[in-house]
Tab-separated table of C-alpha atoms in Angstrom:
chain	number	residue	atom	x	y	z
A	16	UNK	CA	6.567	-30.225	-65.969
A	17	UNK	CA	5.535	-29.357	-62.423
A	18	UNK	CA	7.562	-31.092	-59.752
A	19	UNK	CA	5.764	-33.425	-57.383
A	20	UNK	CA	6.500	-33.729	-53.721
A	21	UNK	CA	8.419	-36.956	-54.398
A	22	UNK	CA	10.653	-35.289	-56.973
A	23	UNK	CA	11.302	-32.230	-54.871
A	24	UNK	CA	12.458	-33.792	-51.621
A	25	UNK	CA	15.087	-36.505	-51.501
A	26	UNK	CA	15.692	-36.611	-47.768
A	27	UNK	CA	15.344	-39.404	-45.303
A	28	UNK	CA	11.838	-39.596	-43.847
A	29	UNK	CA	11.603	-39.032	-40.123
A	30	UNK	CA	8.718	-39.222	-37.733
A	31	UNK	CA	7.141	-36.296	-35.903
A	32	UNK	CA	9.442	-33.531	-37.099
A	33	UNK	CA	9.765	-30.999	-34.286
A	34	UNK	CA	10.510	-28.209	-36.770
A	35	UNK	CA	7.697	-28.380	-39.341
A	36	UNK	CA	5.221	-30.563	-37.444
A	37	UNK	CA	4.767	-33.082	-40.267
A	38	UNK	CA	4.918	-36.818	-39.489
A	39	UNK	CA	7.348	-37.370	-42.378
A	40	UNK	CA	9.263	-35.325	-44.921
A	41	UNK	CA	7.100	-36.959	-47.570
A	42	UNK	CA	3.979	-35.550	-45.901
A	43	UNK	CA	5.594	-32.119	-45.749
A	44	UNK	CA	6.495	-32.347	-49.431
A	45	UNK	CA	2.918	-33.186	-50.363
A	46	UNK	CA	1.653	-30.207	-48.360
A	47	UNK	CA	4.076	-27.950	-50.231
A	48	UNK	CA	2.953	-29.364	-53.571
A	49	UNK	CA	-0.676	-28.613	-52.620
A	50	UNK	CA	0.177	-25.070	-51.525
A	51	UNK	CA	-0.873	-25.787	-47.948
A	52	UNK	CA	2.482	-24.940	-46.356
A	53	UNK	CA	5.492	-22.796	-47.221
A	54	UNK	CA	8.935	-24.200	-47.961
A	55	UNK	CA	10.464	-21.875	-45.392
A	56	UNK	CA	8.823	-23.941	-42.650
A	57	UNK	CA	11.554	-26.556	-43.118
A	58	UNK	CA	14.801	-25.321	-41.473
A	59	UNK	CA	16.841	-28.085	-43.091
A	60	UNK	CA	16.662	-26.557	-46.574
A	61	UNK	CA	19.375	-24.074	-47.570
A	62	UNK	CA	18.381	-20.635	-48.968
A	63	UNK	CA	19.602	-21.668	-52.424
A	64	UNK	CA	17.451	-24.795	-52.398
A	65	UNK	CA	14.442	-22.835	-51.142
A	66	UNK	CA	14.871	-20.281	-53.945
A	67	UNK	CA	15.123	-23.024	-56.581
A	68	UNK	CA	12.178	-24.988	-55.268
A	69	UNK	CA	10.060	-21.842	-54.790
A	70	UNK	CA	10.330	-21.149	-58.519
A	71	UNK	CA	9.441	-24.747	-59.321
A	72	UNK	CA	6.401	-24.840	-57.039
A	73	UNK	CA	5.199	-21.255	-57.619
A	74	UNK	CA	1.696	-20.795	-59.085
A	75	UNK	CA	1.620	-20.265	-62.865
A	76	UNK	CA	0.680	-16.610	-62.463
A	77	UNK	CA	2.553	-14.294	-60.114
A	78	UNK	CA	0.799	-12.052	-57.633
A	79	UNK	CA	1.929	-8.458	-58.125
A	80	UNK	CA	1.486	-5.797	-55.444
A	81	UNK	CA	0.573	-2.302	-56.610
A	82	UNK	CA	-0.321	1.067	-55.146
A	83	UNK	CA	1.398	3.473	-52.782
A	84	UNK	CA	1.163	1.044	-49.872
A	85	UNK	CA	1.095	-2.165	-51.954
A	86	UNK	CA	-2.576	-2.339	-51.027
A	87	UNK	CA	-3.703	-3.865	-54.321
A	88	UNK	CA	-3.056	-7.406	-55.507
A	89	UNK	CA	-3.002	-8.222	-59.218
A	90	UNK	CA	-2.737	-11.654	-60.804
A	91	UNK	CA	-2.257	-14.780	-58.724
A	92	UNK	CA	-4.986	-16.614	-60.633
A	93	UNK	CA	-4.769	-20.388	-61.014
A	94	UNK	CA	-7.746	-21.134	-63.279
A	95	UNK	CA	-9.287	-19.818	-66.484
A	96	UNK	CA	-12.931	-20.080	-65.435
A	97	UNK	CA	-14.612	-18.900	-62.268
A	98	UNK	CA	-16.582	-22.120	-61.847
A	99	UNK	CA	-13.312	-24.062	-61.531
A	100	UNK	CA	-12.132	-22.058	-58.542
A	101	UNK	CA	-12.750	-18.597	-57.162
A	102	UNK	CA	-10.949	-15.734	-58.905
A	103	UNK	CA	-8.802	-13.913	-56.349
A	104	UNK	CA	-7.592	-10.535	-57.701
A	105	UNK	CA	-10.306	-8.246	-59.011
A	106	UNK	CA	-9.604	-5.876	-61.934
A	107	UNK	CA	-8.799	-2.288	-61.026
A	108	UNK	CA	-9.796	0.860	-62.909
A	109	UNK	CA	-7.743	3.847	-64.057
A	110	UNK	CA	-8.768	7.169	-65.604
A	111	UNK	CA	-6.579	8.481	-68.421
A	112	UNK	CA	-5.049	11.919	-68.883
A	113	UNK	CA	-2.555	12.734	-71.624
A	114	UNK	CA	-0.322	15.595	-72.696
A	115	UNK	CA	-1.857	15.246	-76.184
A	116	UNK	CA	-5.434	15.526	-74.856
A	117	UNK	CA	-7.325	18.777	-74.403
A	118	UNK	CA	-7.148	20.766	-71.179
A	119	UNK	CA	-10.911	20.337	-70.939
A	120	UNK	CA	-10.641	16.559	-70.851
A	121	UNK	CA	-7.699	16.440	-68.454
A	122	UNK	CA	-9.262	18.937	-66.043
A	123	UNK	CA	-12.536	17.016	-66.146
A	124	UNK	CA	-10.733	13.807	-65.132
A	125	UNK	CA	-8.985	15.513	-62.215
A	126	UNK	CA	-12.217	17.159	-61.061
A	127	UNK	CA	-14.337	13.998	-61.257
A	128	UNK	CA	-11.760	11.354	-60.297
A	129	UNK	CA	-13.177	11.044	-56.783
A	130	UNK	CA	-16.867	11.486	-57.596
A	131	UNK	CA	-17.658	7.781	-57.969
A	132	UNK	CA	-17.211	6.424	-54.451
A	133	UNK	CA	-19.872	4.312	-52.759
A	134	UNK	CA	-20.449	1.107	-50.802
A	135	UNK	CA	-22.048	-1.978	-52.306
A	136	UNK	CA	-22.587	-4.997	-50.056
A	137	UNK	CA	-19.838	-3.872	-47.724
A	138	UNK	CA	-17.272	-3.193	-50.477
A	139	UNK	CA	-16.080	0.270	-51.422
A	140	UNK	CA	-16.445	1.055	-55.133
A	141	UNK	CA	-14.132	3.682	-56.624
A	142	UNK	CA	-11.537	4.310	-59.339
A	143	UNK	CA	-8.115	3.275	-58.078
A	144	UNK	CA	-5.616	4.916	-60.493
A	145	UNK	CA	-4.869	7.937	-62.651
A	146	UNK	CA	-3.117	6.845	-65.871
A	147	UNK	CA	-0.810	9.635	-67.114
A	148	UNK	CA	0.104	9.046	-70.761
A	149	UNK	CA	3.016	10.731	-72.545
A	150	UNK	CA	3.038	11.395	-76.300
A	151	UNK	CA	6.331	12.462	-77.894
A	152	UNK	CA	6.305	15.970	-79.306
A	153	UNK	CA	3.267	17.126	-77.333
A	154	UNK	CA	5.140	18.848	-74.539
A	155	UNK	CA	7.361	17.355	-71.867
A	156	UNK	CA	6.605	20.162	-69.412
A	157	UNK	CA	2.893	19.694	-69.990
A	158	UNK	CA	3.262	16.007	-69.186
A	159	UNK	CA	5.163	16.662	-65.974
A	160	UNK	CA	2.474	19.160	-64.963
A	161	UNK	CA	-0.138	16.435	-65.466
A	162	UNK	CA	1.878	14.101	-63.238
A	163	UNK	CA	1.906	16.751	-60.509
A	164	UNK	CA	-1.855	17.225	-60.793
A	165	UNK	CA	-2.423	13.454	-60.751
A	166	UNK	CA	-0.484	13.157	-57.496
A	167	UNK	CA	-2.719	15.885	-56.093
A	168	UNK	CA	-5.864	13.787	-56.614
A	169	UNK	CA	-4.737	11.314	-53.962
A	170	UNK	CA	-5.187	8.439	-56.403
A	171	UNK	CA	-2.476	5.920	-57.132
A	172	UNK	CA	-0.531	6.646	-60.305
A	173	UNK	CA	0.359	4.822	-63.520
A	174	UNK	CA	3.006	6.568	-65.637
A	175	UNK	CA	2.738	5.576	-69.284
A	176	UNK	CA	5.900	6.785	-70.996
A	177	UNK	CA	8.463	5.158	-73.310
A	178	UNK	CA	11.113	7.878	-73.100
A	179	UNK	CA	13.388	6.886	-70.198
A	180	UNK	CA	14.586	10.467	-69.681
A	181	UNK	CA	11.024	11.772	-69.322
A	182	UNK	CA	10.110	8.772	-67.177
A	183	UNK	CA	12.941	9.592	-64.776
A	184	UNK	CA	11.658	13.154	-64.329
A	185	UNK	CA	8.084	11.931	-63.847
A	186	UNK	CA	9.211	9.410	-61.244
A	187	UNK	CA	10.976	12.149	-59.332
A	188	UNK	CA	7.634	13.955	-59.020
A	189	UNK	CA	5.519	10.901	-58.214
A	190	UNK	CA	7.989	8.624	-56.388
A	191	UNK	CA	6.228	9.018	-53.050
A	192	UNK	CA	3.130	7.428	-54.613
A	193	UNK	CA	5.164	4.410	-55.762
A	194	UNK	CA	3.644	4.585	-59.269
A	195	UNK	CA	3.604	1.895	-61.917
A	196	UNK	CA	5.845	2.621	-64.882
A	197	UNK	CA	4.318	1.414	-68.160
A	198	UNK	CA	6.205	1.660	-71.437
A	199	UNK	CA	8.993	-0.930	-71.570
A	200	UNK	CA	9.413	-2.597	-74.947
A	201	UNK	CA	12.041	-4.352	-77.071
A	202	UNK	CA	13.943	-1.121	-77.721
A	203	UNK	CA	14.073	0.447	-74.266
A	204	UNK	CA	13.641	-2.369	-71.741
A	205	UNK	CA	17.118	-2.022	-70.229
A	206	UNK	CA	16.765	1.685	-69.409
A	207	UNK	CA	13.174	1.256	-68.195
A	208	UNK	CA	14.140	-1.753	-66.105
A	209	UNK	CA	16.896	0.252	-64.433
A	210	UNK	CA	14.396	2.957	-63.462
A	211	UNK	CA	11.777	0.495	-62.205
A	212	UNK	CA	14.298	-1.550	-60.230
A	213	UNK	CA	15.900	1.530	-58.666
A	214	UNK	CA	12.499	2.765	-57.490
A	215	UNK	CA	11.110	-0.659	-56.521
A	216	UNK	CA	8.010	-0.304	-58.695
A	217	UNK	CA	5.968	-2.400	-61.130
A	218	UNK	CA	7.122	-2.219	-64.758
A	219	UNK	CA	4.621	-2.465	-67.613
A	220	UNK	CA	5.813	-4.260	-70.739
A	221	UNK	CA	4.407	-4.154	-74.274
A	222	UNK	CA	5.318	-5.430	-77.714
A	223	UNK	CA	4.372	-5.269	-81.374
A	224	UNK	CA	2.967	-8.793	-81.005
A	225	UNK	CA	2.923	-11.617	-78.483
A	226	UNK	CA	6.235	-13.043	-79.674
A	227	UNK	CA	8.019	-9.739	-79.104
A	228	UNK	CA	6.283	-9.297	-75.757
A	229	UNK	CA	7.336	-12.786	-74.677
A	230	UNK	CA	10.965	-12.207	-75.691
A	231	UNK	CA	11.115	-8.858	-73.876
A	232	UNK	CA	9.703	-10.371	-70.681
A	233	UNK	CA	12.303	-13.154	-70.834
A	234	UNK	CA	15.068	-10.550	-71.135
A	235	UNK	CA	13.676	-8.616	-68.167
A	236	UNK	CA	13.509	-11.780	-66.088
A	237	UNK	CA	17.145	-12.496	-66.902
A	238	UNK	CA	17.904	-9.041	-65.531
A	239	UNK	CA	16.182	-10.135	-62.329
A	240	UNK	CA	12.901	-8.255	-62.737
A	241	UNK	CA	9.763	-10.284	-62.070
A	242	UNK	CA	7.647	-7.362	-60.901
A	243	UNK	CA	5.838	-6.887	-64.212
A	244	UNK	CA	2.468	-6.238	-65.838
A	245	UNK	CA	1.770	-7.015	-69.495
A	246	UNK	CA	0.146	-4.506	-71.878
A	247	UNK	CA	-2.139	-6.442	-74.255
A	248	UNK	CA	-2.023	-3.659	-76.866
A	249	UNK	CA	-4.703	-1.579	-78.576
A	250	UNK	CA	-4.382	-2.181	-82.330
A	251	UNK	CA	-8.006	-3.328	-82.219
A	252	UNK	CA	-10.496	-4.636	-79.674
A	253	UNK	CA	-10.378	-8.085	-81.277
A	254	UNK	CA	-6.580	-8.214	-81.091
A	255	UNK	CA	-6.495	-6.973	-77.510
A	256	UNK	CA	-9.072	-9.576	-76.496
A	257	UNK	CA	-7.161	-12.332	-78.313
A	258	UNK	CA	-3.913	-11.308	-76.646
A	259	UNK	CA	-5.515	-11.160	-73.206
A	260	UNK	CA	-6.952	-14.668	-73.535
A	261	UNK	CA	-3.830	-16.193	-75.098
A	262	UNK	CA	-1.582	-14.702	-72.415
A	263	UNK	CA	-3.742	-16.095	-69.617
A	264	UNK	CA	-4.188	-19.482	-71.291
A	265	UNK	CA	-0.458	-19.810	-71.945
A	266	UNK	CA	0.275	-19.041	-68.293
A	267	UNK	CA	-2.395	-21.232	-66.697
A	268	UNK	CA	-2.610	-24.187	-69.074
A	269	UNK	CA	0.813	-24.040	-70.709
A	270	UNK	CA	2.741	-23.007	-67.571
A	271	UNK	CA	4.541	-20.427	-69.704
A	272	UNK	CA	6.243	-18.393	-66.961
A	273	UNK	CA	7.025	-15.258	-69.050
A	274	UNK	CA	3.272	-14.858	-69.594
A	275	UNK	CA	2.455	-15.494	-65.934
A	276	UNK	CA	1.795	-11.834	-65.091
A	277	UNK	CA	-1.337	-9.665	-64.807
A	278	UNK	CA	-2.518	-7.688	-67.843
A	279	UNK	CA	-3.234	-4.035	-68.540
A	280	UNK	CA	-5.943	-3.134	-71.075
A	281	UNK	CA	-6.227	0.398	-72.434
A	282	UNK	CA	-9.989	0.529	-73.024
A	283	UNK	CA	-9.814	4.216	-73.917
A	284	UNK	CA	-7.649	3.483	-76.964
A	285	UNK	CA	-10.009	0.722	-78.135
A	286	UNK	CA	-13.034	3.043	-78.359
A	287	UNK	CA	-11.907	6.679	-78.102
A	288	UNK	CA	-14.721	9.101	-77.351
A	289	UNK	CA	-17.410	6.418	-77.077
A	290	UNK	CA	-18.501	6.043	-73.447
A	291	UNK	CA	-21.000	3.270	-74.180
A	292	UNK	CA	-18.613	1.131	-76.205
A	293	UNK	CA	-15.897	1.595	-73.590
A	294	UNK	CA	-18.309	0.356	-70.931
A	295	UNK	CA	-19.141	-2.697	-73.051
A	296	UNK	CA	-15.460	-3.445	-73.661
A	297	UNK	CA	-14.681	-2.994	-69.967
A	298	UNK	CA	-17.315	-5.587	-69.068
A	299	UNK	CA	-15.711	-7.974	-71.572
A	300	UNK	CA	-12.242	-7.566	-70.068
A	301	UNK	CA	-13.549	-7.928	-66.513
A	302	UNK	CA	-14.415	-11.440	-67.620
A	303	UNK	CA	-11.399	-12.103	-69.895
A	304	UNK	CA	-8.874	-11.159	-68.292
A	305	UNK	CA	-7.865	-7.567	-67.592
A	306	UNK	CA	-6.141	-6.734	-64.328
A	307	UNK	CA	-6.083	-2.966	-64.876
A	308	UNK	CA	-8.626	-1.315	-67.174
A	309	UNK	CA	-7.828	2.200	-68.395
A	310	UNK	CA	-10.953	4.273	-69.064
A	311	UNK	CA	-11.505	7.719	-70.580
A	312	UNK	CA	-14.091	8.588	-67.930
A	313	UNK	CA	-16.091	6.973	-65.141
A	314	UNK	CA	-19.586	8.286	-64.479
A	315	UNK	CA	-22.080	6.597	-62.197
A	316	UNK	CA	-23.856	5.325	-65.323
A	317	UNK	CA	-20.686	3.419	-66.197
A	318	UNK	CA	-19.612	2.537	-62.673
A	319	UNK	CA	-22.813	0.929	-61.411
A	320	UNK	CA	-22.950	-1.946	-63.949
A	321	UNK	CA	-19.170	-2.404	-64.163
A	322	UNK	CA	-18.532	-2.502	-60.429
A	323	UNK	CA	-21.548	-4.761	-59.867
A	324	UNK	CA	-20.277	-7.172	-62.543
A	325	UNK	CA	-16.788	-7.125	-61.060
A	326	UNK	CA	-18.112	-7.827	-57.588
A	327	UNK	CA	-20.285	-10.672	-58.840
A	328	UNK	CA	-17.439	-12.321	-60.750
A	329	UNK	CA	-14.766	-11.836	-58.085
A	330	UNK	CA	-16.783	-13.258	-55.223
A	331	UNK	CA	-16.654	-16.856	-54.032
A	332	UNK	CA	-19.630	-18.544	-55.772
A	333	UNK	CA	-19.987	-20.891	-52.814
A	334	UNK	CA	-20.421	-17.958	-50.413
A	335	UNK	CA	-23.463	-15.840	-51.311
A	336	UNK	CA	-23.087	-12.085	-51.050
A	337	UNK	CA	-24.898	-10.758	-48.016
A	338	UNK	CA	-26.248	-7.392	-46.957
A	339	UNK	CA	-25.465	-6.201	-43.451
A	340	UNK	CA	-28.425	-6.685	-41.087
A	341	UNK	CA	-30.131	-3.439	-40.133
A	342	UNK	CA	-32.738	-0.858	-41.089
A	343	UNK	CA	-32.569	0.606	-44.606
A	344	UNK	CA	-34.794	3.733	-44.956
A	345	UNK	CA	-36.024	4.110	-48.542
A	346	UNK	CA	-37.639	7.140	-50.205
A	347	UNK	CA	-36.906	9.365	-47.213
A	348	UNK	CA	-38.573	7.038	-44.706
A	349	UNK	CA	-38.661	8.207	-41.102
A	350	UNK	CA	-39.646	6.450	-37.876
A	351	UNK	CA	-43.346	6.618	-38.821
A	352	UNK	CA	-42.985	4.844	-42.175
A	353	UNK	CA	-44.305	1.326	-42.701
A	354	UNK	CA	-41.821	-1.537	-42.171
A	355	UNK	CA	-41.074	-4.236	-44.763
A	356	UNK	CA	-38.829	-7.214	-44.158
A	357	UNK	CA	-36.738	-9.425	-46.410
A	358	UNK	CA	-33.647	-11.640	-46.138
A	359	UNK	CA	-29.969	-10.646	-46.287
A	360	UNK	CA	-29.292	-12.383	-49.617
A	361	UNK	CA	-27.871	-9.536	-51.736
A	362	UNK	CA	-29.907	-10.341	-54.830
A	363	UNK	CA	-33.162	-10.379	-52.841
A	364	UNK	CA	-32.277	-7.051	-51.253
A	365	UNK	CA	-31.411	-5.306	-54.517
A	366	UNK	CA	-34.499	-6.598	-56.315
A	367	UNK	CA	-37.015	-5.596	-53.653
A	368	UNK	CA	-35.286	-2.328	-52.688
A	369	UNK	CA	-35.290	-1.281	-56.344
A	370	UNK	CA	-39.034	-1.882	-56.611
A	371	UNK	CA	-39.697	-0.110	-53.320
A	372	UNK	CA	-37.729	2.920	-54.506
A	373	UNK	CA	-39.696	2.863	-57.745
A	374	UNK	CA	-42.950	3.000	-55.774
A	375	UNK	CA	-41.945	6.312	-54.171
A	376	UNK	CA	-43.530	5.206	-50.886
A	377	UNK	CA	-41.416	5.784	-47.736
A	378	UNK	CA	-40.545	2.343	-46.361
A	379	UNK	CA	-38.181	1.128	-43.661
A	380	UNK	CA	-36.733	-2.080	-45.111
A	381	UNK	CA	-35.556	-4.338	-42.287
A	382	UNK	CA	-32.874	-6.969	-42.990
A	383	UNK	CA	-32.281	-9.673	-40.362
A	384	UNK	CA	-29.504	-12.269	-40.418
A	385	UNK	CA	-30.962	-15.056	-42.594
A	386	UNK	CA	-27.762	-16.902	-43.484
A	387	UNK	CA	-27.370	-15.240	-46.890
A	388	UNK	CA	-30.121	-17.366	-48.457
A	389	UNK	CA	-33.141	-16.427	-50.541
A	390	UNK	CA	-36.542	-16.050	-48.861
A	391	UNK	CA	-37.824	-19.609	-49.397
A	392	UNK	CA	-34.427	-21.242	-48.865
A	393	UNK	CA	-33.817	-19.393	-45.601
A	394	UNK	CA	-37.362	-20.218	-44.447
A	395	UNK	CA	-36.841	-23.908	-45.261
A	396	UNK	CA	-33.499	-23.868	-43.401
A	397	UNK	CA	-35.089	-22.261	-40.335
A	398	UNK	CA	-33.056	-19.073	-40.788
A	399	UNK	CA	-36.092	-16.895	-41.600
A	400	UNK	CA	-38.757	-17.876	-39.119
A	401	UNK	CA	-41.152	-16.122	-36.778
A	402	UNK	CA	-38.776	-16.842	-33.910
A	403	UNK	CA	-35.676	-15.538	-35.684
A	404	UNK	CA	-37.509	-12.403	-36.850
A	405	UNK	CA	-38.837	-11.696	-33.358
A	406	UNK	CA	-35.381	-12.267	-31.868
A	407	UNK	CA	-33.848	-9.859	-34.395
A	408	UNK	CA	-36.478	-7.208	-33.597
A	409	UNK	CA	-35.637	-7.506	-29.929
A	410	UNK	CA	-31.830	-7.602	-30.305
A	411	UNK	CA	-31.748	-4.722	-32.792
A	412	UNK	CA	-34.285	-2.625	-30.876
A	413	UNK	CA	-36.588	-2.165	-33.875
A	414	UNK	CA	-39.539	-1.154	-31.694
A	415	UNK	CA	-37.479	1.621	-30.082
A	416	UNK	CA	-36.179	2.949	-33.414
A	417	UNK	CA	-39.430	2.844	-35.378
A	418	UNK	CA	-42.835	4.099	-34.205
A	419	UNK	CA	-44.829	2.450	-36.958
A	420	UNK	CA	-46.318	-0.937	-36.049
A	421	UNK	CA	-47.166	-2.168	-39.541
A	422	UNK	CA	-44.905	-4.956	-40.815
A	423	UNK	CA	-45.121	-6.245	-44.407
A	424	UNK	CA	-44.074	-9.871	-44.770
A	425	UNK	CA	-42.948	-11.416	-48.097
A	426	UNK	CA	-45.919	-13.195	-49.656
A	427	UNK	CA	-43.976	-16.427	-50.185
A	428	UNK	CA	-43.732	-16.916	-46.422
A	429	UNK	CA	-47.326	-15.944	-45.613
A	430	UNK	CA	-47.401	-19.073	-43.452
A	431	UNK	CA	-45.427	-17.099	-40.820
A	432	UNK	CA	-48.216	-14.544	-40.295
A	433	UNK	CA	-50.042	-16.259	-37.444
A	434	UNK	CA	-46.917	-17.177	-35.518
A	435	UNK	CA	-45.465	-13.692	-35.992
A	436	UNK	CA	-48.650	-12.147	-34.596
A	437	UNK	CA	-48.088	-14.232	-31.469
A	438	UNK	CA	-44.387	-13.304	-31.276
A	439	UNK	CA	-44.956	-9.606	-32.054
A	440	UNK	CA	-48.396	-8.852	-30.555
A	441	UNK	CA	-48.005	-5.073	-30.911
A	442	UNK	CA	-47.477	-5.294	-34.673
A	443	UNK	CA	-49.981	-5.505	-37.502
A	444	UNK	CA	-48.613	-8.235	-39.765
A	445	UNK	CA	-49.469	-7.665	-43.421
A	446	UNK	CA	-48.819	-10.291	-46.087
A	447	UNK	CA	-47.143	-8.639	-49.048
A	448	UNK	CA	-46.966	-9.722	-52.709
A	449	UNK	CA	-45.280	-12.927	-53.847
A	450	UNK	CA	-43.117	-11.187	-56.449
A	451	UNK	CA	-41.033	-8.011	-56.165
A	452	UNK	CA	-42.494	-6.626	-59.381
A	453	UNK	CA	-45.878	-6.422	-57.638
A	454	UNK	CA	-44.499	-4.267	-54.819
A	455	UNK	CA	-45.017	-0.906	-56.544
A	456	UNK	CA	-48.791	-1.316	-56.858
A	457	UNK	CA	-49.065	-2.977	-53.442
A	458	UNK	CA	-47.297	-0.243	-51.466
A	459	UNK	CA	-48.995	2.578	-53.302
A	460	UNK	CA	-52.372	1.085	-52.359
A	461	UNK	CA	-51.198	0.330	-48.825
């Protein structure tokens, strides 16, 4: 059972502590229990006590750092559903190469690993890892050559290998990248743990079933290793999904510490050779609850829906996604193209920009700062008004950057037309359609 602040601290209350700033030790204890302050803030606790209490008050799921510079965070979740509280550590993607796969496949992965790389609402979208899988009897030298090529891509590395001797050689090649080492199980966990601990890297653990996985994790923790990621297996998609959910539920609801680690899902093994089914499975495990998703390939056709879903799920639902204010030229628009305006709410932008692109008409889409709300909501809140639009035009120098003087206003705020004509006397204000789906016909006729 989780310790409360009262149970944790049995010290004499004192007023206005000069060390931690709390009025009483009881108040400090309650802040610790709520996660609002760190135990280390109290200088009166010994290191042994801090270590013991840190374990007792730690969140049910550890946060694991991964990547060459520990730039990625995995795990750290405290809830099962996004509506309860914001998810904090987005799933990461890996592309798989294997010494048992064809040269054609492996070379294709290395050649295309960096092709998918774009910005969406201020966030860079790309594949983070190369997953290098070793199959016994398919060539140790071939595997080590793949590791060398994977390092050459510049991506972070995941080494999937159960043979500790081969793993040691692979780590020697890739150690500068600080790779993950995946492949510990009930039969080799001691040797794999020694390698992972010596190199200071994340160790991936698997098992024939959840009971074996749980026991192996407990043994690794007794050896002092809590820098782990759990492989949910690939016997079937149904089993992998069940394991993923049961692991997360046991950690969050059951406070089962050995299951309080992020999960790795090998999507490629669940649907080998089927790009469409892999994409569908990946979307499932973005929701429930993969931390690293291993794919056979990643084309733009796969990346666009998967990365958009990931961004939507791993964004604070109370803070709408916003597009950066500015001018967005569509269909090769230049300074003479007509100007359209909408709000900075990401959904509004993507809907109308998609329709404008479909029209084929060159349009300069202007996005002012409207508070991240939809058109009507921002208008009602005073964030999208004639005054705010005119101010944005002046501050951003729209008139100096664009020669056209035709401005298309969203039809739902047609009421702004007269006031905008007063604020922007040099512009022809045109009331556009009420719905985005009508934009294609409207702009073609315009």
